CSV table of C-alpha atoms and ligand atoms in Angstrom, one decimal:
chain,number,residue,atom,x,y,z
A,1288,UNK,CA,-6.6,-6.8,20.2
A,1289,UNK,CA,-3.7,-7.4,17.8
A,1290,UNK,CA,0.0,-6.8,17.4
A,1291,UNK,CA,0.6,-4.2,14.9
A,1292,UNK,CA,3.1,-3.1,12.7
A,1293,UNK,CA,2.5,0.1,10.4
A,1294,UNK,CA,4.9,0.7,7.0
A,1295,UNK,CA,3.5,3.9,4.6
A,1296,UNK,CA,5.6,5.3,2.0
A,1297,UNK,CA,6.0,6.4,-1.7
A,1298,UNK,CA,4.7,4.1,-4.2
A,1299,UNK,CA,7.9,1.3,-5.0
A,1300,UNK,CA,9.9,1.8,-1.7
A,1301,UNK,CA,9.7,-1.6,-1.3
A,1302,UNK,CA,6.8,-2.1,1.2
A,1303,UNK,CA,5.1,-5.0,-0.1
A,1304,UNK,CA,8.4,-6.9,-0.4
A,1305,UNK,CA,9.5,-5.8,3.0
A,1306,UNK,CA,6.3,-6.1,4.5
A,1307,UNK,CA,5.8,-9.7,3.6
A,1308,UNK,CA,9.1,-11.0,4.6
A,1309,UNK,CA,8.8,-9.4,8.3
A,1310,UNK,CA,4.9,-11.0,8.6
A,1311,UNK,CA,6.8,-14.2,7.6
A,1312,UNK,CA,9.3,-14.4,9.8
A,1313,UNK,CA,7.1,-13.4,12.2
A,1314,UNK,CA,3.8,-15.5,11.9
A,1315,UNK,CA,2.3,-12.4,11.1
A,1316,UNK,CA,-0.3,-12.1,8.7
A,1317,UNK,CA,0.2,-9.3,5.8
A,1318,UNK,CA,-1.9,-6.8,4.4
A,1319,UNK,CA,-1.4,-5.4,1.3
A,1320,UNK,CA,-4.2,-2.0,1.8
A,1321,UNK,CA,-3.0,-1.1,-1.5
A,1322,UNK,CA,-4.5,-3.8,-3.2
A,1323,UNK,CA,-7.5,-2.8,-1.9
A,1324,UNK,CA,-7.3,0.4,-3.3
A,1325,UNK,CA,-6.0,-1.3,-6.6
A,1326,UNK,CA,-9.9,-3.5,-6.2
A,1327,UNK,CA,-11.8,0.2,-5.9
A,1328,UNK,CA,-9.4,1.6,-9.1
A,1329,UNK,CA,-10.2,-1.6,-11.0
A,1330,UNK,CA,-14.2,-1.4,-10.6
A,1331,UNK,CA,-14.4,2.0,-11.4
A,1332,UNK,CA,-11.8,1.4,-14.6
A,1333,UNK,CA,-14.8,-1.7,-15.7
A,1334,UNK,CA,-17.6,1.4,-14.5
A,1335,UNK,CA,-15.7,3.9,-17.4
A,1336,UNK,CA,-14.7,6.1,-15.2
A,1337,UNK,CA,-11.5,8.2,-16.4
A,1338,UNK,CA,-9.8,11.2,-14.6
A,1339,UNK,CA,-12.1,13.3,-16.4
A,1340,UNK,CA,-15.4,11.5,-15.0
A,1341,UNK,CA,-13.8,11.5,-11.5
A,1342,UNK,CA,-16.1,13.2,-9.7
A,1343,UNK,CA,-18.5,10.5,-10.4
A,1344,UNK,CA,-16.3,8.0,-8.1
A,1345,UNK,CA,-17.6,9.0,-5.0
A,1346,UNK,CA,-21.4,8.5,-5.6
A,1347,UNK,CA,-20.2,4.8,-7.1
A,1348,UNK,CA,-17.8,3.7,-5.0
A,1349,UNK,CA,-20.1,1.7,-2.5
A,1350,UNK,CA,-21.2,-0.5,-5.2
A,1351,UNK,CA,-17.7,-1.9,-4.8
A,1352,UNK,CA,-17.7,-4.8,-2.4
A,1353,UNK,CA,-14.6,-4.9,-1.4
A,1354,UNK,CA,-13.6,-8.6,1.3
A,1355,UNK,CA,-9.7,-9.9,1.5
A,1356,UNK,CA,-9.1,-13.4,2.0
A,1357,UNK,CA,-5.6,-15.3,3.5
A,1358,UNK,CA,-5.2,-18.4,0.5
A,1359,UNK,CA,-2.7,-20.4,1.4
A,1360,UNK,CA,-0.9,-17.5,3.1
A,1361,UNK,CA,-1.7,-14.9,-0.1
A,1362,UNK,CA,-4.0,-12.0,0.3
A,1363,UNK,CA,-6.4,-12.0,-2.1
A,1364,UNK,CA,-9.2,-9.5,-2.6
A,1365,UNK,CA,-12.2,-9.9,-4.0
A,1366,UNK,CA,-14.8,-7.9,-5.7
A,1367,UNK,CA,-18.4,-8.1,-5.6
A,1368,UNK,CA,-17.7,-12.3,-5.1
A,1369,UNK,CA,-14.6,-12.0,-7.6
A,1370,UNK,CA,-10.8,-12.7,-6.6
A,1371,UNK,CA,-9.3,-9.9,-8.6
A,1372,UNK,CA,-6.0,-10.3,-7.8
A,1373,UNK,CA,-5.0,-10.8,-11.6
A,1374,UNK,CA,-5.8,-7.7,-12.9
A,1375,UNK,CA,-4.2,-5.5,-9.3
A,1376,UNK,CA,-0.8,-4.6,-10.8
A,1377,UNK,CA,-1.0,-2.8,-13.8
A,1378,UNK,CA,0.1,1.3,-14.5
A,1379,UNK,CA,-3.4,2.0,-15.7
A,1380,UNK,CA,-4.6,0.8,-12.2
A,1381,UNK,CA,-2.5,1.9,-10.5
A,1382,UNK,CA,-2.4,5.6,-11.6
A,1383,UNK,CA,-6.6,5.1,-10.9
A,1384,UNK,CA,-5.4,4.0,-7.9
A,1385,UNK,CA,-4.0,7.6,-6.8
A,1386,UNK,CA,-6.9,9.8,-8.2
A,1387,UNK,CA,-10.0,7.3,-7.1
A,1388,UNK,CA,-7.6,6.8,-2.9
A,1389,UNK,CA,-8.0,10.7,-2.4
A,1390,UNK,CA,-11.1,10.5,-2.5
A,1391,UNK,CA,-13.1,10.7,0.7
A,1392,UNK,CA,-16.0,8.3,0.5
A,1393,UNK,CA,-13.2,5.9,-1.0
A,1394,UNK,CA,-11.0,6.0,1.8
A,1395,UNK,CA,-14.4,5.7,4.3
A,1396,UNK,CA,-15.3,2.6,2.3
A,1397,UNK,CA,-11.9,0.8,3.0
A,1398,UNK,CA,-11.0,1.5,6.6
A,1399,UNK,CA,-13.0,-1.1,8.8
A,1400,UNK,CA,-11.9,-3.5,6.7
A,1401,UNK,CA,-8.7,-2.3,7.9
A,1402,UNK,CA,-9.1,-1.8,11.0
A,1403,UNK,CA,-11.2,-5.0,11.5
A,1404,UNK,CA,-8.3,-7.2,10.1
A,1405,UNK,CA,-5.7,-4.9,12.3
A,1406,UNK,CA,-8.0,-6.3,15.3
A,1407,UNK,CA,-7.8,-10.0,14.8
A,1408,UNK,CA,-4.7,-10.0,14.4
A,1409,UNK,CA,-1.3,-9.8,14.4
A,1410,UNK,CA,-0.2,-8.1,11.3
A,1411,UNK,CA,1.9,-6.8,9.4
A,1412,UNK,CA,-0.2,-3.3,6.7
A,1413,UNK,CA,1.3,-1.3,4.5
A,1414,UNK,CA,0.0,1.5,2.7
A,1415,UNK,CA,0.2,5.2,3.0
A,1416,UNK,CA,-1.6,6.8,5.9
A,1417,UNK,CA,-1.8,3.6,8.4
A,1418,UNK,CA,0.5,4.9,11.3
A,1419,UNK,CA,-1.3,8.5,10.5
A,1420,UNK,CA,-4.7,7.1,10.4
A,1421,UNK,CA,-5.7,3.5,10.5
A,1422,UNK,CA,-3.5,2.3,13.1
A,1423,UNK,CA,-2.6,5.0,14.9
A,1424,UNK,CA,-1.3,3.2,18.7
A,1425,UNK,CA,0.1,0.4,16.2
A,1426,UNK,CA,3.4,-0.9,18.0
A,1427,UNK,CA,5.7,-0.2,15.1
A,1428,UNK,CA,5.6,2.3,12.9
A,1429,UNK,CA,8.1,2.1,10.0
A,1430,UNK,CA,8.0,5.5,7.3
A,1431,UNK,CA,10.0,3.4,3.9
A,1432,UNK,CA,11.5,5.1,1.5
A,1433,UNK,CA,13.8,5.4,-1.5
A,1434,UNK,CA,14.5,7.8,-4.2
A,1435,UNK,CA,12.4,8.6,-7.0
A,1436,UNK,CA,15.6,7.5,-9.2
A,1437,UNK,CA,15.5,3.9,-7.6
A,1438,UNK,CA,12.1,3.3,-7.3
A,1439,UNK,CA,11.4,3.7,-10.8
A,1440,UNK,CA,14.4,1.4,-11.5
A,1441,UNK,CA,13.3,-1.5,-9.3
A,1442,UNK,CA,10.2,-1.0,-11.7
A,1443,UNK,CA,11.5,-0.7,-14.8
A,1444,UNK,CA,13.4,-3.8,-13.8
A,1445,UNK,CA,10.7,-5.9,-13.0
A,1446,UNK,CA,8.9,-4.6,-16.3
A,1447,UNK,CA,11.4,-5.7,-18.3
A,1448,UNK,CA,12.1,-9.1,-16.3
A,1449,UNK,CA,8.2,-9.9,-17.1
A,1450,UNK,CA,8.8,-8.9,-20.9
A,1451,UNK,CA,7.4,-5.9,-21.1
A,1452,UNK,CA,8.6,-2.7,-23.1
A,1453,UNK,CA,9.5,0.4,-20.6
A,1454,UNK,CA,10.5,3.6,-20.7
A,1455,UNK,CA,12.6,4.5,-17.5
A,1456,UNK,CA,12.4,8.0,-17.3
A,1457,UNK,CA,8.2,8.1,-18.2
A,1458,UNK,CA,8.1,5.4,-15.6
A,1459,UNK,CA,10.1,8.4,-13.2
A,1460,UNK,CA,7.7,10.7,-13.8
A,1461,UNK,CA,4.7,9.6,-12.9
A,1462,UNK,CA,6.2,8.0,-9.8
A,1463,UNK,CA,7.0,11.9,-9.3
A,1464,UNK,CA,3.6,12.5,-9.9
A,1465,UNK,CA,1.6,10.0,-7.6
A,1466,UNK,CA,3.6,11.1,-5.2
A,1467,UNK,CA,2.5,14.8,-5.5
A,1468,UNK,CA,-0.9,13.5,-5.0
A,1469,UNK,CA,-0.3,10.8,-2.4
A,1470,UNK,CA,1.4,13.2,-0.5
A,1471,UNK,CA,-0.7,16.9,-1.0
A,1472,UNK,CA,-4.5,15.3,-1.3
A,1473,UNK,CA,-6.3,16.7,2.0
A,1474,UNK,CA,-7.7,13.1,3.1
A,1475,UNK,CA,-5.0,11.0,4.6
A,1476,UNK,CA,-2.0,12.0,2.8
A,1477,UNK,CA,0.8,9.8,2.9
A,1478,UNK,CA,2.9,11.3,6.0
A,1479,UNK,CA,5.4,10.3,8.5
A,1480,UNK,CA,3.8,9.1,11.5
A,1481,UNK,CA,5.6,12.2,14.6
A,1482,UNK,CA,6.2,8.4,16.4
A,1483,UNK,CA,7.3,6.6,13.4
A,1484,UNK,CA,11.0,5.3,12.3
A,1485,UNK,CA,12.3,6.8,8.8
A,1486,UNK,CA,14.1,3.5,7.1
A,1487,UNK,CA,15.7,5.1,3.6
A,1488,UNK,CA,16.2,1.7,1.3
A,1489,UNK,CA,17.8,2.9,-1.5
A,1490,UNK,CA,21.0,1.8,-0.3
A,1491,UNK,CA,20.6,-0.6,1.8
A,1492,UNK,CA,19.6,-4.6,0.8
A,1493,UNK,CA,16.6,-5.9,2.2
A,1494,UNK,CA,17.7,-8.2,4.4
A,1495,UNK,CA,19.6,-5.0,6.4
A,1496,UNK,CA,15.8,-3.1,6.2
A,1497,UNK,CA,14.2,-6.2,6.8
A,1498,UNK,CA,16.0,-6.6,10.2
A,1499,UNK,CA,16.5,-3.6,11.1
A,1500,UNK,CA,12.3,-3.6,11.4
A,1501,UNK,CA,12.8,-6.8,13.2
A,1502,UNK,CA,15.2,-4.9,15.7
A,1503,UNK,CA,12.6,-2.7,16.3
A,1504,UNK,CA,9.6,-5.0,16.9
A,1505,UNK,CA,11.7,-7.0,19.5
A,1506,UNK,CA,13.1,-3.8,20.9
A,1507,UNK,CA,9.4,-2.7,21.1
A,1508,UNK,CA,8.5,-5.9,22.7
A,1509,UNK,CA,10.9,-6.4,25.5
A,1510,UNK,CA,10.1,-3.0,26.5
A,1511,UNK,CA,6.5,-4.0,26.6
A,1512,UNK,CA,7.3,-7.0,28.7
B,147,DC,O1,1.1,0.6,-2.5
B,147,DC,P1,0.1,1.1,-3.9
B,147,DC,O2,1.0,1.6,-5.2
B,147,DC,O3,-0.3,-0.6,-4.2
B,147,DC,O4,-1.2,1.7,-4.3
B,147,DC,C1,-1.2,2.3,-5.0
B,147,DC,C2,-2.6,3.5,-4.6
B,147,DC,O5,-3.6,3.6,-3.4
B,147,DC,C3,-1.2,4.5,-4.8
B,147,DC,O6,-1.4,5.7,-5.2
B,147,DC,C4,-1.7,5.1,-2.7
B,147,DC,C5,-3.4,5.0,-3.0
B,147,DC,N1,-3.3,4.0,-1.3
B,147,DC,C6,-3.5,5.0,-0.3
B,147,DC,O7,-3.6,6.0,-0.8
B,147,DC,N2,-3.8,4.4,1.2
B,147,DC,C7,-3.1,3.1,1.4
B,147,DC,N3,-3.5,3.0,2.2
B,147,DC,C8,-2.7,2.1,0.5
B,147,DC,C9,-2.4,2.8,-0.6
């Protein structure tokens, strides 16, 4: 059984940046479960599914064979044998992921992949329901959040750095809509686990958040000895 650190929180709270750094510091593997849901969304888009035809998602999700490999320490997502990492970070895929991840059959399809990775390895796993559903016995649970404006601004800066034109208000609106869907869906809604530590990153630097999580991990492992 591996040691498990679960980091949940809304889109844009900095989960993946923080989780990667914590994993590096502790020599754990970083598991990005959002990328698995994005691969599923990418599959749905490739099958012509839109928000209007979302009722077909559950019947075809079994056809998406999603697996994970680590290549030079980087998580690579395979969809039916193809490396799809390059296609997962678009807004279109992110928005479809929010729709398709609300479907019980999609969540069931990805559950054992996530649990097996955590069973066989020491992991820092990020997502929405890791502390509540996937790894309820994780040694450390963090709920990482930030204001919707802070999160929109971070996304805006990332897109501008890539040379894309975008509108911060539009991004904030998308983030608020996505939060609404993620927090109010029936299956595995985004919520803080009772035993998770709340960290608001709005006013904290990346290093401060990483140090906080590493200290929590060290306290916990000291208690376990
Ligand atoms: O973290 P992200 O933006 O890459 O996630 C994309 C979508 O997938 C997001 O809308 C919520 C969903 N998701 C989920 O429901 N459960 C997870 N464990 C991870 C992501």
